[in-house]
PDB file of N, CA and C in Angstrom:
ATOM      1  N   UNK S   1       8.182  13.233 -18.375  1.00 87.00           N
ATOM      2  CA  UNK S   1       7.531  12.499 -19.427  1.00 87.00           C
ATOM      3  C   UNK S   1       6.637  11.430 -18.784  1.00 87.00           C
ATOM      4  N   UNK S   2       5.282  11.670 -19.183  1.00 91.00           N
ATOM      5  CA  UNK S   2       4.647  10.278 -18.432  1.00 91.00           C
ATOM      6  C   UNK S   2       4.655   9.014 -19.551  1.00 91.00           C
ATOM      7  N   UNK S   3       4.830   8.029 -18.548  1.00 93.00           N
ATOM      8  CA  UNK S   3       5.002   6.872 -18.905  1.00 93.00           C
ATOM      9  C   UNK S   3       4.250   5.716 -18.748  1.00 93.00           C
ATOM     10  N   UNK S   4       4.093   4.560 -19.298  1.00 94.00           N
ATOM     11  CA  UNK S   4       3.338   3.476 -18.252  1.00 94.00           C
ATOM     12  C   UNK S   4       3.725   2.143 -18.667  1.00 94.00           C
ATOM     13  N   UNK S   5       4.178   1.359 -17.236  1.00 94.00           N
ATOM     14  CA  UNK S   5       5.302   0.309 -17.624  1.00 94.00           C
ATOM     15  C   UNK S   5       4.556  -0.907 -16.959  1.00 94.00           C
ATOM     16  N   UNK S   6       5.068  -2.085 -16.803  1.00 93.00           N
ATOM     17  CA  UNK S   6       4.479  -3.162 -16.245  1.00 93.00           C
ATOM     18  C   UNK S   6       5.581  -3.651 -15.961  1.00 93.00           C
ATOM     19  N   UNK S   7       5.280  -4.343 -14.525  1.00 94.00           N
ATOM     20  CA  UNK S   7       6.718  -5.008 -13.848  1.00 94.00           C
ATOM     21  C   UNK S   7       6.203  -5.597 -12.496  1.00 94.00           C
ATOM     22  N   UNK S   8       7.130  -5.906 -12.056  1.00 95.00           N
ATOM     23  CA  UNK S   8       6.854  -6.623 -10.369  1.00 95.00           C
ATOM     24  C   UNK S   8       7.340  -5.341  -9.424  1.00 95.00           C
ATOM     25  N   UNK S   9       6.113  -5.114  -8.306  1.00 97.00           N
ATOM     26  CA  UNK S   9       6.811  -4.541  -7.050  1.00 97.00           C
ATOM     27  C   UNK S   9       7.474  -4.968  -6.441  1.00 97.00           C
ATOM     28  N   UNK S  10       9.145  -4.656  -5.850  1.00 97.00           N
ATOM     29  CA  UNK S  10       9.918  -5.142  -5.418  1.00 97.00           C
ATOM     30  C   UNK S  10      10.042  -4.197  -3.976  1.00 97.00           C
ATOM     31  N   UNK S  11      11.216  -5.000  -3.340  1.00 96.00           N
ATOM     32  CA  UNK S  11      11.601  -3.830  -2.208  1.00 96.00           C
ATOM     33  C   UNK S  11      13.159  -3.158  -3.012  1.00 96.00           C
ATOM     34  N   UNK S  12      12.993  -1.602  -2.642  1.00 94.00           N
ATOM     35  CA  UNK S  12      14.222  -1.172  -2.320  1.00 94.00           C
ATOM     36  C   UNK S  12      14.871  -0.384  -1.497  1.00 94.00           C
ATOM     37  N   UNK S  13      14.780  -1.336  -0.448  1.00 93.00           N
ATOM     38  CA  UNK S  13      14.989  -0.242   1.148  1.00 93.00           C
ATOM     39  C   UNK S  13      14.226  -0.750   2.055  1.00 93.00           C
ATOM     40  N   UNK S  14      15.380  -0.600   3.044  1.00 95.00           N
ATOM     41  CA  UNK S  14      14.736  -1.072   4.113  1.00 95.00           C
ATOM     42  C   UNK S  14      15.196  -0.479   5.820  1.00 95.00           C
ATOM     43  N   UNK S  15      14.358  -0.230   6.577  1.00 94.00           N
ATOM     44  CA  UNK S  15      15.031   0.273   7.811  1.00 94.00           C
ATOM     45  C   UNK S  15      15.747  -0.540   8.388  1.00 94.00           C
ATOM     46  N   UNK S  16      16.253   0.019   9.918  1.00 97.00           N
ATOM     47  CA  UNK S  16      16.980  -0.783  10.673  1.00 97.00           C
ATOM     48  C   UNK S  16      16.706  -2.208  11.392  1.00 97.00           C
ATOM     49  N   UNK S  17      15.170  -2.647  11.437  1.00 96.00           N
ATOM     50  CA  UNK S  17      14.762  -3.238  11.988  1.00 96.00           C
ATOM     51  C   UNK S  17      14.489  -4.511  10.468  1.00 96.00           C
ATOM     52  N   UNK S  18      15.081  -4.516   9.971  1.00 94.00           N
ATOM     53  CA  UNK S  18      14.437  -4.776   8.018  1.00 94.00           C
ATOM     54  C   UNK S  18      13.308  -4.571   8.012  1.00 94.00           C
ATOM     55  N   UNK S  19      12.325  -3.556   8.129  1.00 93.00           N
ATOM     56  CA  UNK S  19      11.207  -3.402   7.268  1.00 93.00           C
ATOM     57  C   UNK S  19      10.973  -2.892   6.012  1.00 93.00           C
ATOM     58  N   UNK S  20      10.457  -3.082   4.885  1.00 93.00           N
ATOM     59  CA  UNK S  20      10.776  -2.498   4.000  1.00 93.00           C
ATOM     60  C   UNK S  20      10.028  -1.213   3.857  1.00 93.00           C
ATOM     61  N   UNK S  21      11.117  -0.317   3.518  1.00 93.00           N
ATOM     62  CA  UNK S  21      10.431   1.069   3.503  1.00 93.00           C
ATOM     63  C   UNK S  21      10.361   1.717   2.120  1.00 93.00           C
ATOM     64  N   UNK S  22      11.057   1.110   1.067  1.00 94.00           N
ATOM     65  CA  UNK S  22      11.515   1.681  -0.401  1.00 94.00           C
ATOM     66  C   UNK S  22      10.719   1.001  -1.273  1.00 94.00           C
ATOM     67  N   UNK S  23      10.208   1.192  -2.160  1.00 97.00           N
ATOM     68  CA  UNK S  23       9.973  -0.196  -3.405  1.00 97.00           C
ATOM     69  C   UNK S  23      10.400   0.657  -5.122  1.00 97.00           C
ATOM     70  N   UNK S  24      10.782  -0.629  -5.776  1.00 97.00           N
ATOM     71  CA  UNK S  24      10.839  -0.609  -7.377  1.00 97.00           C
ATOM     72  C   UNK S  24      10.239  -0.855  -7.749  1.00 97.00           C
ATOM     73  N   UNK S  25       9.500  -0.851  -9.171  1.00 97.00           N
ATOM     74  CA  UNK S  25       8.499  -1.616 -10.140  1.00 97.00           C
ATOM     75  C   UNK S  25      10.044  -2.672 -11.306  1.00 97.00           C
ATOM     76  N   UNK S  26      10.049  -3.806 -11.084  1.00 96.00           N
ATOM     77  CA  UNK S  26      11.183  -3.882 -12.376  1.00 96.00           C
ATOM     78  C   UNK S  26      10.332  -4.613 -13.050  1.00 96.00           C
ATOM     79  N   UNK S  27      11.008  -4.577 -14.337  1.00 94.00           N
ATOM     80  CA  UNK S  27       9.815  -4.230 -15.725  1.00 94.00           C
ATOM     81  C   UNK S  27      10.904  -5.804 -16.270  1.00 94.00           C
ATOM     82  N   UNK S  28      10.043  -6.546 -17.196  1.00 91.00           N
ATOM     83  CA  UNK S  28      10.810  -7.793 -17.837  1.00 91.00           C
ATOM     84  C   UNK S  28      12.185  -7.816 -18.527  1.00 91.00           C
ATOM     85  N   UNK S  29      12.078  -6.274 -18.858  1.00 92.00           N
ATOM     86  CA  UNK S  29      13.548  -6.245 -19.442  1.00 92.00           C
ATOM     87  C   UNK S  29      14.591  -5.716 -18.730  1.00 92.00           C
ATOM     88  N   UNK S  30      14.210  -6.214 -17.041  1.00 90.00           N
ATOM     89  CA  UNK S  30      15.252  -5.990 -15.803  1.00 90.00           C
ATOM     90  C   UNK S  30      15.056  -4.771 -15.304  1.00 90.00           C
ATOM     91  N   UNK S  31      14.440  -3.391 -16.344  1.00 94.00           N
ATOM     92  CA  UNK S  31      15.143  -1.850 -15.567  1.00 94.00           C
ATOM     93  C   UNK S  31      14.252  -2.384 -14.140  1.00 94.00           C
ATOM     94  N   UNK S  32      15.082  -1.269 -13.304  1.00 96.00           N
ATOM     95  CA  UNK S  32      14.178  -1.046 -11.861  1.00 96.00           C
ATOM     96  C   UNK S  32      13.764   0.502 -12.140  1.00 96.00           C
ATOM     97  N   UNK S  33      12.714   0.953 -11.469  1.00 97.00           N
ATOM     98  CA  UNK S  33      12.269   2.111 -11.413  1.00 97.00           C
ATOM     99  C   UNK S  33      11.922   2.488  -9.672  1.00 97.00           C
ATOM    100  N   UNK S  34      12.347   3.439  -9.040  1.00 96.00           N
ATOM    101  CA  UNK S  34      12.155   3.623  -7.583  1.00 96.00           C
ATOM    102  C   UNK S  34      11.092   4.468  -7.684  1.00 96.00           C
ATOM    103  N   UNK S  35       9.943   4.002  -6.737  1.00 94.00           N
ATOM    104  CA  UNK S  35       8.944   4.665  -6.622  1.00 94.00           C
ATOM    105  C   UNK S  35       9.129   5.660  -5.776  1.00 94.00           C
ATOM    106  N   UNK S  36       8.778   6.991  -5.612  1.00 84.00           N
ATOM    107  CA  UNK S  36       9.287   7.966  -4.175  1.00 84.00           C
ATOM    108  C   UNK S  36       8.653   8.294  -3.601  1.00 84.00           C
ATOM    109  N   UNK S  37       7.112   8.619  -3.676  1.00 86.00           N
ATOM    110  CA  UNK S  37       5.988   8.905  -3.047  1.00 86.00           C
ATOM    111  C   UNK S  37       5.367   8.017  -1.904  1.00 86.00           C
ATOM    112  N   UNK S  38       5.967   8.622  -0.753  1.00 85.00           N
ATOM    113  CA  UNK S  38       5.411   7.890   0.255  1.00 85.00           C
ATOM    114  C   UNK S  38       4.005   7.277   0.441  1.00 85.00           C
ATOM    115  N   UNK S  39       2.833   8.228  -0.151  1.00 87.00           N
ATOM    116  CA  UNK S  39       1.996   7.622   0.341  1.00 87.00           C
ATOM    117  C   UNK S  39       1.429   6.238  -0.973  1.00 87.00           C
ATOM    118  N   UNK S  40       1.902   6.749  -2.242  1.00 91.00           N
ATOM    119  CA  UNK S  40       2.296   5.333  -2.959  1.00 91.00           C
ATOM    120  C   UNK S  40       2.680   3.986  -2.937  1.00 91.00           C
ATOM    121  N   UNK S  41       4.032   4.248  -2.040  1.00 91.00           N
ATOM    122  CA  UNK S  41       4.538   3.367  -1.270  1.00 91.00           C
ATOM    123  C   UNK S  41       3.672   2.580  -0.311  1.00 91.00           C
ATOM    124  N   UNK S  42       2.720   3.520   0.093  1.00 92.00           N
ATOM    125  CA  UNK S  42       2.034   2.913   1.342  1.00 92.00           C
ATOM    126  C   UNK S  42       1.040   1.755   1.206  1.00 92.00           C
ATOM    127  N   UNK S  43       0.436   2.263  -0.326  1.00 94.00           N
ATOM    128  CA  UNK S  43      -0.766   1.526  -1.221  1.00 94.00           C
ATOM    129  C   UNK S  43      -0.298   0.070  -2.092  1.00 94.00           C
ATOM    130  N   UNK S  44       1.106   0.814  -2.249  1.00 95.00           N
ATOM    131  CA  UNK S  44       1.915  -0.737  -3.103  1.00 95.00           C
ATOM    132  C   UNK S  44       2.214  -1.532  -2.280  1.00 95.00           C
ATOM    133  N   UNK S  45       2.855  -1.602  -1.278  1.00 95.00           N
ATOM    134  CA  UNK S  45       3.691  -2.253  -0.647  1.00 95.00           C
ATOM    135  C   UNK S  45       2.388  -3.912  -0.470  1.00 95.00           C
ATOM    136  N   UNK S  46       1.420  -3.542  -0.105  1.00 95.00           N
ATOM    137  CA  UNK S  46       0.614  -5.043  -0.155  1.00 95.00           C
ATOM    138  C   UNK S  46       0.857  -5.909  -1.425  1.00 95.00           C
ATOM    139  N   UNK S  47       1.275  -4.866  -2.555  1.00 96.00           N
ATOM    140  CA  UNK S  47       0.919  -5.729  -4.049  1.00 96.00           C
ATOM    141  C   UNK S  47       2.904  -5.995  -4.184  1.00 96.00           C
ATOM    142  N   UNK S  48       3.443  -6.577  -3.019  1.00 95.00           N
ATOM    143  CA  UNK S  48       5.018  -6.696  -3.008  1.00 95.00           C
ATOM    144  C   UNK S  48       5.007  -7.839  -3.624  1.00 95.00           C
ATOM    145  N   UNK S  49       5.962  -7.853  -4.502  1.00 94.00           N
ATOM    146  CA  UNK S  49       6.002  -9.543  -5.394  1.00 94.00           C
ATOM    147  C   UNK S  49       4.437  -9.883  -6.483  1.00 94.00           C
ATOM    148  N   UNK S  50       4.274  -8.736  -6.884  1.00 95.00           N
ATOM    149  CA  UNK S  50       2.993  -9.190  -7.745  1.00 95.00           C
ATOM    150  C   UNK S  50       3.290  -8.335  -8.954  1.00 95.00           C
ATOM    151  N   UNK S  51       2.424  -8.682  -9.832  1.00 94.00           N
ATOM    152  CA  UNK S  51       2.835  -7.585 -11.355  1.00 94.00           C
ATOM    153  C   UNK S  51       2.033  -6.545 -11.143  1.00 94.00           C
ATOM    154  N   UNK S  52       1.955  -5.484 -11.657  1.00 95.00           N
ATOM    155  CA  UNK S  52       1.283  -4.113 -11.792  1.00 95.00           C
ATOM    156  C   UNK S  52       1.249  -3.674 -13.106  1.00 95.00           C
ATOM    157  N   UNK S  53       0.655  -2.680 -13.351  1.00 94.00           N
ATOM    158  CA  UNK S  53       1.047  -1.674 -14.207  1.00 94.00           C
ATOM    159  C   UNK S  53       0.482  -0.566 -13.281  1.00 94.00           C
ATOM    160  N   UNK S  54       1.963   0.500 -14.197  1.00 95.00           N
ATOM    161  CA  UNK S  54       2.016   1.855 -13.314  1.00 95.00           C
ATOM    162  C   UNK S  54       2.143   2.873 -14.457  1.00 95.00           C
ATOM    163  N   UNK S  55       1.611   3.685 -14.001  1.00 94.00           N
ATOM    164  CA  UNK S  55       1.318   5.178 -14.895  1.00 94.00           C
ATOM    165  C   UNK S  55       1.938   6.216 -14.035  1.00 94.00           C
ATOM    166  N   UNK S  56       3.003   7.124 -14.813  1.00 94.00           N
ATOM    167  CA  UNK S  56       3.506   8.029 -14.168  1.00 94.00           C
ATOM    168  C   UNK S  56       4.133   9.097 -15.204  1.00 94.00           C
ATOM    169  N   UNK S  57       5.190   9.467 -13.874  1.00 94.00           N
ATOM    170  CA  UNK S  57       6.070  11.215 -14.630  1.00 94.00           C
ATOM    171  C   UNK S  57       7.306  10.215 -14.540  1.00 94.00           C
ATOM    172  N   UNK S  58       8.507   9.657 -15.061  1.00 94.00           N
ATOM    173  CA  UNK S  58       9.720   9.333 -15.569  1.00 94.00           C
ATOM    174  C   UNK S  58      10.529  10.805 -14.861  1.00 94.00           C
ATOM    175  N   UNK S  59      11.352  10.401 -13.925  1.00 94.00           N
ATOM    176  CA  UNK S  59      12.290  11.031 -13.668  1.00 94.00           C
ATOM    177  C   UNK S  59      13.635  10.507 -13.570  1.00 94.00           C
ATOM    178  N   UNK S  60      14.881  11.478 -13.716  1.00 94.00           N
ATOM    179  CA  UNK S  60      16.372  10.355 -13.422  1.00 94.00           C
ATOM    180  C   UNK S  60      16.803  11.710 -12.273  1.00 94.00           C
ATOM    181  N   UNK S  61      17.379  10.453 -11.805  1.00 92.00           N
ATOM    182  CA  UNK S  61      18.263  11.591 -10.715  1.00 92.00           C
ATOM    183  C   UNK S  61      19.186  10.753 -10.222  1.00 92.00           C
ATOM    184  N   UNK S  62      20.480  11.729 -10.328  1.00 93.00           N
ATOM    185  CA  UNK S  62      21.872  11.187  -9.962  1.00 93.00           C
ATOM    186  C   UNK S  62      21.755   9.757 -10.732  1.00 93.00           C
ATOM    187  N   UNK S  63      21.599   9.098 -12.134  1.00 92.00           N
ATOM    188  CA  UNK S  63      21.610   8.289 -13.250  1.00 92.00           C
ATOM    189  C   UNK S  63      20.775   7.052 -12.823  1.00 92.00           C
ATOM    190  N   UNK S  64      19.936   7.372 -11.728  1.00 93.00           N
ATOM    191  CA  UNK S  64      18.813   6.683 -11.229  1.00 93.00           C
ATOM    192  C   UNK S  64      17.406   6.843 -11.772  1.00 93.00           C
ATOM    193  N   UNK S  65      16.809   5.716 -12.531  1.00 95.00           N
ATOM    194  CA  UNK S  65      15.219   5.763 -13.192  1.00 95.00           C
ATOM    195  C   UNK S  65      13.950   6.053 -11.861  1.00 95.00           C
ATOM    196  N   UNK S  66      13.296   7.201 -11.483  1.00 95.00           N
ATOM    197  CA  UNK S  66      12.638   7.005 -10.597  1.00 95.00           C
ATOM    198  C   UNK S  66      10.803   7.488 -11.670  1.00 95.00           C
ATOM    199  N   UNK S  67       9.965   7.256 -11.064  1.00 95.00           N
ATOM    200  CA  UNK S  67       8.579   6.959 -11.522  1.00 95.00           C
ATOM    201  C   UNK S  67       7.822   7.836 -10.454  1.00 95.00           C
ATOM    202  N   UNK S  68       7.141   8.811 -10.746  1.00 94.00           N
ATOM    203  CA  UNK S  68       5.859   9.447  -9.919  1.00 94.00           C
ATOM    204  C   UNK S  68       4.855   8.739 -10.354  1.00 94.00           C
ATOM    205  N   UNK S  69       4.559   8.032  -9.050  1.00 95.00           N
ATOM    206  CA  UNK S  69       3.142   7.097  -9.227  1.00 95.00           C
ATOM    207  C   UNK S  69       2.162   8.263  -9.951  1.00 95.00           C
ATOM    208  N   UNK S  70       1.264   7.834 -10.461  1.00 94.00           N
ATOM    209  CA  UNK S  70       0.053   8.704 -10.464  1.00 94.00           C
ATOM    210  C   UNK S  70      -1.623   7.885 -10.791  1.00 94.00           C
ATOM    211  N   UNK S  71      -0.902   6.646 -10.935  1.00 93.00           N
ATOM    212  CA  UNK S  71      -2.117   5.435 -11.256  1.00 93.00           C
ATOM    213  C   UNK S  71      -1.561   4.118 -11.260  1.00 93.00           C
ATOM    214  N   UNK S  72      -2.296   2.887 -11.070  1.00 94.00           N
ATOM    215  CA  UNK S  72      -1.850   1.545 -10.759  1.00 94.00           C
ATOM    216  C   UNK S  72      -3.056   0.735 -10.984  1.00 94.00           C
ATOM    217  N   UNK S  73      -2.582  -0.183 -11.650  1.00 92.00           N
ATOM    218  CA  UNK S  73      -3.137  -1.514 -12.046  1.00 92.00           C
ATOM    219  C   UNK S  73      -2.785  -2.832 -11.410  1.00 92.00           C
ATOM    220  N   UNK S  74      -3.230  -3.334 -10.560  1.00 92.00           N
ATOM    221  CA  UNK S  74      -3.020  -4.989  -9.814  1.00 92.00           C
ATOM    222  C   UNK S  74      -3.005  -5.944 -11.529  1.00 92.00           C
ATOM    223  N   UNK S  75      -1.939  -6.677 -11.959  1.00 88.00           N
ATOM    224  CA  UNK S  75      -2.566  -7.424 -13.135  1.00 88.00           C
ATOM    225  C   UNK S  75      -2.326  -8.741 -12.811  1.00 88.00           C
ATOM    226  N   UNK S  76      -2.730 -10.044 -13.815  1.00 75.00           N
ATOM    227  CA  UNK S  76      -2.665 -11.270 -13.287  1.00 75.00           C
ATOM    228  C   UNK S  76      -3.842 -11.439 -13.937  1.00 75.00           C
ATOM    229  N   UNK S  77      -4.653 -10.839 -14.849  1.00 57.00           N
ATOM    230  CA  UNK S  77      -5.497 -11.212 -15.957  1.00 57.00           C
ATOM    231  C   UNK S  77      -4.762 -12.087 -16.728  1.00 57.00           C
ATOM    232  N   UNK S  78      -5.423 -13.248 -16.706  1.00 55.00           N
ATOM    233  CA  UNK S  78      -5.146 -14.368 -17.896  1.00 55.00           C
ATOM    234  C   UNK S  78      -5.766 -14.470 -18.794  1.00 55.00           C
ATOM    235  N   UNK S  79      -6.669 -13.831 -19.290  1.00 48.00           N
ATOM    236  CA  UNK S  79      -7.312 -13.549 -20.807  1.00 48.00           C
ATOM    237  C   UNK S  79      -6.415 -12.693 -21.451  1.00 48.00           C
ATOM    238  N   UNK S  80      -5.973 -13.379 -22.379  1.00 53.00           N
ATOM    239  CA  UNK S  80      -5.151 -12.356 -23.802  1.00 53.00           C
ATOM    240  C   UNK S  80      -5.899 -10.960 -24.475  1.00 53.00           C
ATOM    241  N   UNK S  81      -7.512 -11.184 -24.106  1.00 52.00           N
ATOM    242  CA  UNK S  81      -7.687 -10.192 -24.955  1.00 52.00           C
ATOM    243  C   UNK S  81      -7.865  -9.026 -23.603  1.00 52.00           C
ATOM    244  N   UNK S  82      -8.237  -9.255 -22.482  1.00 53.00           N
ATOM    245  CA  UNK S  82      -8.065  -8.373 -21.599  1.00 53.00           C
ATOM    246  C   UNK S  82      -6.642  -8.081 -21.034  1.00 53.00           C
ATOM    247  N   UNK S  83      -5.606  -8.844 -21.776  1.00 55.00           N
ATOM    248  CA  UNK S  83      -4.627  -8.193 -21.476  1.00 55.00           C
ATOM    249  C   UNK S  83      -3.917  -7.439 -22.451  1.00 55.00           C
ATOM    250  N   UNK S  84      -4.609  -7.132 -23.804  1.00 58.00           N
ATOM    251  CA  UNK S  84      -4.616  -6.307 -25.123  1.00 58.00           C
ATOM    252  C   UNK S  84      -5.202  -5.038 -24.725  1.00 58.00           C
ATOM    253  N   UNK S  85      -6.633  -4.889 -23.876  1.00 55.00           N
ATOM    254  CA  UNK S  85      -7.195  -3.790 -23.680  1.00 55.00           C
ATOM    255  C   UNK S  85      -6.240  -3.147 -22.459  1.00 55.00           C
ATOM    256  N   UNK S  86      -5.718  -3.859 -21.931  1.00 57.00           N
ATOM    257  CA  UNK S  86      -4.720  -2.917 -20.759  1.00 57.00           C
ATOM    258  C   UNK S  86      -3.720  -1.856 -21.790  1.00 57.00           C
ATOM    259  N   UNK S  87      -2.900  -3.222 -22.457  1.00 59.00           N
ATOM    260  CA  UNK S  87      -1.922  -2.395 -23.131  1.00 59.00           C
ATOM    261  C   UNK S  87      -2.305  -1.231 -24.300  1.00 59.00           C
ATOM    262  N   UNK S  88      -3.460  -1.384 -24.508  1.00 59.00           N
ATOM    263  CA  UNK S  88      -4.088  -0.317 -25.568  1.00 59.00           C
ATOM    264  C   UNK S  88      -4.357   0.830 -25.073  1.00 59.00           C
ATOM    265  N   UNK S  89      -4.867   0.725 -23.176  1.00 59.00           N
ATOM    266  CA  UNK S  89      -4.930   1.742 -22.314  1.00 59.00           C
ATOM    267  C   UNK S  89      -3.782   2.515 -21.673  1.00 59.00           C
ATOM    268  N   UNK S  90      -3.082   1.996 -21.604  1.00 65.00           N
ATOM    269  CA  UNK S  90      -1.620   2.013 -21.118  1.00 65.00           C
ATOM    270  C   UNK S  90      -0.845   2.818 -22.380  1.00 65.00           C
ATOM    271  N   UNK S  91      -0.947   2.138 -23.789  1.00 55.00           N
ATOM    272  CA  UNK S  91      -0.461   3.249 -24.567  1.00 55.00           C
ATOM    273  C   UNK S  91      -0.894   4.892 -24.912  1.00 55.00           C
ATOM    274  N   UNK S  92      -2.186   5.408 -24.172  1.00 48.00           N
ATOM    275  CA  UNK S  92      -2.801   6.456 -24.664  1.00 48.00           C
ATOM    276  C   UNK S  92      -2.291   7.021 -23.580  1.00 48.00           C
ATOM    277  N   UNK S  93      -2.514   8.682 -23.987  1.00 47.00           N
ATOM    278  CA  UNK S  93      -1.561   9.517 -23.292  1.00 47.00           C
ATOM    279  C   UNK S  93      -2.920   9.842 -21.874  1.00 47.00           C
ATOM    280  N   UNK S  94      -2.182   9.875 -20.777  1.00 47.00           N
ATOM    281  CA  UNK S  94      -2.895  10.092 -19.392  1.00 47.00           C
ATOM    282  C   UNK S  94      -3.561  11.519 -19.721  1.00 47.00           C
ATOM    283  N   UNK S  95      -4.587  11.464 -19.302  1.00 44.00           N
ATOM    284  CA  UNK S  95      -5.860  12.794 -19.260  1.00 44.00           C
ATOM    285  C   UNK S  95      -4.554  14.242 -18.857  1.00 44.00           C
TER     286      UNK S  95
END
C-alpha cells in the first residue's frame, strides 16, 4: 500500500565502530517506520534529525512497520499555506 507520512529521520542501527547504518522516519504520533533501501539510506542519512516527508510501499514484517522509499521531501517550510500544498500533495495517490 503506498503511503506518505511526515516524521523525523532517525538512526536505527548501527555498526561496530557506531556508525550509523539503519534509519527510521518517526512520525508525531511516535510510530517508527525502518527504511530498507540501502541506497535511500545513503541519500537520507544527511537529512538525520530533520523532518521529511516520505512517499512509499508500507510493508510489516515479523510485526515491524517498514517503508519503501520511493520519494522524499526535506520540510521546515514555515508558511502554513505551503505547508497545506504539501499535505494536499502527499494525500493524492503516487503516479
Amino acid at each position: 500500500m503506498m503511503i506518505c507520512i511526515e516524521g523525523l529521520i532517525i538512526p536505527a542501527g548501527w555498526d561496530n565502530k557506531g556508525n550509523v547504518v539503519d534509519l527510521a522516519i518517526a512520525t508525531r504520533d511516535e510510530t517508527e517506520y525502518l527504511i530498507t533501501d540501502n541506497d535511500r539510506v545513503a541519500e537520507l542519512k544527511p537529512l538525520l534529525r530533520q523532518e521529511v516527508e516520505i512517499r512509499g510501499i508500507l510493508q510489516t514484517k515479523e510485526g515491524k512497520k517498514i517503508i519503501k522509499v520511493k520519494g522524499f521531501s526535506k520540510l521546515g517550510i514555515k508558511s502554513n499555506t505551503k505547508r497545506k500544498i504539501l499535505k494536499q500533495r502527499c494525500r493524492q495517490p503516487a503516479p
